[in-house]
PDB file of C-alpha atoms in Angstrom:
ATOM      1  CA  MET A 232     106.028 160.766 120.689  1.00  0.00           C
ATOM      2  CA  HIS A 233     103.525 159.977 123.437  1.00  0.00           C
ATOM      3  CA  ARG A 234     104.867 158.323 126.596  1.00  0.00           C
ATOM      4  CA  THR A 235     102.919 155.065 126.059  1.00  0.00           C
ATOM      5  CA  GLN A 236     104.082 154.882 122.442  1.00  0.00           C
ATOM      6  CA  PHE A 237     107.664 155.364 123.604  1.00  0.00           C
ATOM      7  CA  GLY A 238     107.251 152.631 126.221  1.00  0.00           C
ATOM      8  CA  THR A 239     105.821 150.231 123.656  1.00  0.00           C
ATOM      9  CA  LEU A 240     108.616 151.029 121.213  1.00  0.00           C
ATOM     10  CA  LEU A 241     111.234 150.517 123.927  1.00  0.00           C
ATOM     11  CA  PHE A 242     109.700 147.157 124.901  1.00  0.00           C
ATOM     12  CA  LEU A 243     109.529 145.909 121.313  1.00  0.00           C
ATOM     13  CA  SER A 244     113.080 147.074 120.643  1.00  0.00           C
ATOM     14  CA  SER A 245     114.306 145.158 123.672  1.00  0.00           C
ATOM     15  CA  LEU A 246     112.651 142.005 122.314  1.00  0.00           C
ATOM     16  CA  LEU A 247     114.590 142.419 119.072  1.00  0.00           C
ATOM     17  CA  PHE A 248     117.851 142.584 120.979  1.00  0.00           C
ATOM     18  CA  LEU A 249     116.963 139.601 123.163  1.00  0.00           C
ATOM     19  CA  LYS A 250     115.798 137.247 120.411  1.00  0.00           C
ATOM     20  CA  PRO A 251     119.232 136.317 118.988  1.00  0.00           C
ATOM     21  CA  SER A 252     120.450 135.228 122.432  1.00  0.00           C
ATOM     22  CA  TRP A 253     117.420 133.068 123.153  1.00  0.00           C
ATOM     23  CA  GLY A 254     118.572 130.238 120.942  1.00  0.00           C
ATOM     24  CA  ASP A 255     114.979 129.020 121.064  1.00  0.00           C
ATOM     25  CA  ASP A 256     112.811 128.651 118.008  1.00  0.00           C
ATOM     26  CA  PHE A 257     109.195 129.538 118.721  1.00  0.00           C
ATOM     27  CA  SER A 258     108.007 129.006 115.140  1.00  0.00           C
ATOM     28  CA  HIS A 259     106.473 125.636 116.064  1.00  0.00           C
ATOM     29  CA  ILE A 260     103.945 127.341 118.378  1.00  0.00           C
ATOM     30  CA  ASP A 261     100.829 128.279 116.397  1.00  0.00           C
ATOM     31  CA  ASP A 262      98.667 129.854 119.110  1.00  0.00           C
ATOM     32  CA  PRO A 263      99.645 133.549 119.445  1.00  0.00           C
ATOM     33  CA  GLU A 264      98.919 133.611 123.194  1.00  0.00           C
ATOM     34  CA  GLU A 265     101.051 130.512 123.831  1.00  0.00           C
ATOM     35  CA  LYS A 266     103.848 131.897 121.657  1.00  0.00           C
ATOM     36  CA  GLY A 267     103.745 135.237 123.481  1.00  0.00           C
ATOM     37  CA  LEU A 268     103.851 133.488 126.846  1.00  0.00           C
ATOM     38  CA  ALA A 269     106.786 131.310 125.745  1.00  0.00           C
ATOM     39  CA  ILE A 270     108.739 134.360 124.535  1.00  0.00           C
ATOM     40  CA  ALA A 271     107.987 136.304 127.726  1.00  0.00           C
ATOM     41  CA  GLN A 272     109.022 133.319 129.872  1.00  0.00           C
ATOM     42  CA  ALA A 273     112.280 132.904 127.922  1.00  0.00           C
ATOM     43  CA  ALA A 274     113.042 136.618 128.381  1.00  0.00           C
ATOM     44  CA  SER A 275     112.284 136.364 132.103  1.00  0.00           C
ATOM     45  CA  ASP A 276     114.484 133.283 132.469  1.00  0.00           C
ATOM     46  CA  ARG A 277     117.393 135.116 130.782  1.00  0.00           C
ATOM     47  CA  ASP A 278     117.054 137.930 133.311  1.00  0.00           C
ATOM     48  CA  ASP A 279     117.929 135.634 136.237  1.00  0.00           C
ATOM     49  CA  GLY A 280     121.455 135.293 137.496  1.00  0.00           C
ATOM     50  CA  PHE A 281     122.963 138.703 136.790  1.00  0.00           C
ATOM     51  CA  GLY A 282     123.935 139.159 140.463  1.00  0.00           C
ATOM     52  CA  ASP A 283     124.487 142.876 140.577  1.00  0.00           C
ATOM     53  CA  THR A 284     125.104 145.837 138.332  1.00  0.00           C
ATOM     54  CA  SER A 285     126.147 149.455 138.654  1.00  0.00           C
ATOM     55  CA  SER A 286     126.257 152.345 136.226  1.00  0.00           C
ATOM     56  CA  THR A 287     126.845 156.060 135.944  1.00  0.00           C
ATOM     57  CA  LEU A 288     124.207 157.869 133.908  1.00  0.00           C
ATOM     58  CA  THR A 289     123.440 161.279 132.463  1.00  0.00           C
ATOM     59  CA  MET A 290     119.804 162.274 131.995  1.00  0.00           C
ATOM     60  CA  ILE A 291     119.365 165.091 129.494  1.00  0.00           C
ATOM     61  CA  LEU A 292     116.108 167.015 129.768  1.00  0.00           C
ATOM     62  CA  ARG A 293     114.930 169.161 126.838  1.00  0.00           C
ATOM     63  CA  ASN A 294     112.097 171.658 127.017  1.00  0.00           C
ATOM     64  CA  ARG A 295     109.890 172.753 124.132  1.00  0.00           C
ATOM     65  CA  ASN A 296     112.368 175.451 123.131  1.00  0.00           C
ATOM     66  CA  GLY A 297     115.215 172.950 122.845  1.00  0.00           C
ATOM     67  CA  GLN A 298     116.974 174.157 125.993  1.00  0.00           C
ATOM     68  CA  GLU A 299     118.789 171.357 127.785  1.00  0.00           C
ATOM     69  CA  THR A 300     119.591 170.598 131.385  1.00  0.00           C
ATOM     70  CA  SER A 301     121.331 167.478 132.567  1.00  0.00           C
ATOM     71  CA  ARG A 302     121.397 165.378 135.699  1.00  0.00           C
ATOM     72  CA  GLN A 303     124.215 163.012 136.599  1.00  0.00           C
ATOM     73  CA  MET A 304     123.385 159.975 138.680  1.00  0.00           C
ATOM     74  CA  ARG A 305     124.678 156.625 139.879  1.00  0.00           C
ATOM     75  CA  SER A 306     122.609 153.461 139.817  1.00  0.00           C
ATOM     76  CA  LYS A 307     123.186 150.145 141.588  1.00  0.00           C
ATOM     77  CA  THR A 308     121.027 147.017 141.512  1.00  0.00           C
ATOM     78  CA  LEU A 309     121.347 143.838 143.549  1.00  0.00           C
ATOM     79  CA  GLU A 310     119.526 140.703 142.425  1.00  0.00           C
ATOM     80  CA  GLN A 311     117.550 138.846 145.086  1.00  0.00           C
ATOM     81  CA  ALA A 312     117.017 135.112 144.620  1.00  0.00           C
ATOM     82  CA  GLU A 313     113.734 134.760 146.495  1.00  0.00           C
ATOM     83  CA  ASP A 314     112.012 138.006 145.545  1.00  0.00           C
ATOM     84  CA  GLY A 315     112.514 140.968 143.223  1.00  0.00           C
ATOM     85  CA  ASP A 316     115.641 143.106 143.045  1.00  0.00           C
ATOM     86  CA  LYS A 317     116.905 145.982 145.190  1.00  0.00           C
ATOM     87  CA  GLY A 318     118.061 149.130 143.467  1.00  0.00           C
ATOM     88  CA  ILE A 319     119.175 152.650 144.265  1.00  0.00           C
ATOM     89  CA  VAL A 320     119.636 155.744 142.116  1.00  0.00           C
ATOM     90  CA  VAL A 321     121.589 158.659 143.608  1.00  0.00           C
ATOM     91  CA  PHE A 322     121.707 162.066 141.900  1.00  0.00           C
ATOM     92  CA  ASP A 323     125.117 163.760 141.968  1.00  0.00           C
ATOM     93  CA  ASP A 324     124.627 166.879 139.833  1.00  0.00           C
ATOM     94  CA  PRO A 325     123.373 169.628 139.536  1.00  0.00           C
ATOM     95  CA  ALA A 326     123.513 171.067 143.039  1.00  0.00           C
ATOM     96  CA  ASP A 327     119.721 171.473 143.405  1.00  0.00           C
ATOM     97  CA  VAL A 328     119.183 167.690 143.166  1.00  0.00           C
ATOM     98  CA  LYS A 329     122.504 166.478 144.584  1.00  0.00           C
ATOM     99  CA  GLY A 330     121.974 163.746 147.155  1.00  0.00           C
ATOM    100  CA  THR A 331     118.418 162.947 146.095  1.00  0.00           C
ATOM    101  CA  ALA A 332     118.046 159.171 146.102  1.00  0.00           C
ATOM    102  CA  LEU A 333     115.412 156.670 145.033  1.00  0.00           C
ATOM    103  CA  LEU A 334     115.474 153.254 146.695  1.00  0.00           C
ATOM    104  CA  THR A 335     113.370 150.521 145.084  1.00  0.00           C
ATOM    105  CA  PHE A 336     112.597 146.989 146.269  1.00  0.00           C
ATOM    106  CA  THR A 337     110.817 145.117 143.504  1.00  0.00           C
ATOM    107  CA  HIS A 338     108.683 142.107 144.317  1.00  0.00           C
ATOM    108  CA  LYS A 339     107.673 139.202 142.114  1.00  0.00           C
ATOM    109  CA  GLU A 340     104.084 139.010 143.264  1.00  0.00           C
ATOM    110  CA  ALA A 341     103.405 142.210 145.192  1.00  0.00           C
ATOM    111  CA  PRO A 342     103.586 145.920 144.440  1.00  0.00           C
ATOM    112  CA  ASP A 343     107.096 147.364 144.579  1.00  0.00           C
ATOM    113  CA  ASP A 344     108.282 149.360 147.594  1.00  0.00           C
ATOM    114  CA  GLN A 345     109.908 152.731 146.893  1.00  0.00           C
ATOM    115  CA  TRP A 346     111.388 155.464 149.042  1.00  0.00           C
ATOM    116  CA  LEU A 347     112.637 158.887 147.985  1.00  0.00           C
ATOM    117  CA  TYR A 348     115.260 160.753 150.028  1.00  0.00           C
ATOM    118  CA  LEU A 349     115.047 164.522 149.693  1.00  0.00           C
ATOM    119  CA  PRO A 350     118.227 166.080 151.137  1.00  0.00           C
ATOM    120  CA  ALA A 351     116.837 169.647 151.217  1.00  0.00           C
ATOM    121  CA  LEU A 352     114.142 168.443 153.631  1.00  0.00           C
ATOM    122  CA  LYS A 353     116.339 165.778 155.259  1.00  0.00           C
ATOM    123  CA  ARG A 354     113.363 163.446 154.887  1.00  0.00           C
ATOM    124  CA  VAL A 355     112.616 160.059 153.434  1.00  0.00           C
ATOM    125  CA  LYS A 356     109.234 159.754 151.749  1.00  0.00           C
ATOM    126  CA  ARG A 357     107.672 156.400 151.016  1.00  0.00           C
ATOM    127  CA  ILE A 358     106.068 156.323 147.576  1.00  0.00           C
ATOM    128  CA  ALA A 359     102.784 154.451 147.723  1.00  0.00           C
ATOM    129  CA  SER A 360     102.108 151.953 144.934  1.00  0.00           C
ATOM    130  CA  SER A 361      98.882 153.783 144.151  1.00  0.00           C
ATOM    131  CA  ASN A 362     100.753 157.083 143.740  1.00  0.00           C
ATOM    132  CA  LYS A 363     103.102 156.164 140.880  1.00  0.00           C
ATOM    133  CA  SER A 364     101.709 158.367 138.178  1.00  0.00           C
ATOM    134  CA  GLY A 365     103.674 161.620 138.285  1.00  0.00           C
ATOM    135  CA  PRO A 366     106.867 162.665 136.504  1.00  0.00           C
ATOM    136  CA  PHE A 367     110.198 161.834 138.140  1.00  0.00           C
ATOM    137  CA  MET A 368     112.914 164.486 138.631  1.00  0.00           C
ATOM    138  CA  GLY A 369     111.626 166.753 135.877  1.00  0.00           C
ATOM    139  CA  SER A 370     111.615 163.974 133.253  1.00  0.00           C
ATOM    140  CA  GLU A 371     108.808 162.171 131.473  1.00  0.00           C
ATOM    141  CA  PHE A 372     109.676 158.998 133.384  1.00  0.00           C
ATOM    142  CA  VAL A 373     106.907 157.895 135.684  1.00  0.00           C
ATOM    143  CA  LEU A 374     107.590 156.114 138.942  1.00  0.00           C
TER     144      LEU A 374
END
């Protein structure tokens, strides 16, 4: 599946999961653009107020031959009332990526700020908004 198809599928799937909790009925809106805007606004409104979240994740990478490698990481996000959220992902395993960290400050009306810490180089690299097109940590995820 192509990356954009996967992203579209993921987005549409998330709408299916969100709809039951909306409690809103959008069937009275006839204009497709107005209905889409109302649904998007309701989803955005439901995203406010989570405060913070943390998780432990495993990313499994498969090559064309079916060989797998995995990466363990921790993720923490802190909601900001006035602007976007602040989040960090820290890689814990395997040893070649251990300590690598991605810090993200999202903004409501401006491009996000991102920094990548590379422990092997003992350097922090700022990721420019215009340079978010490459794969991230060997995955098909794009920054």
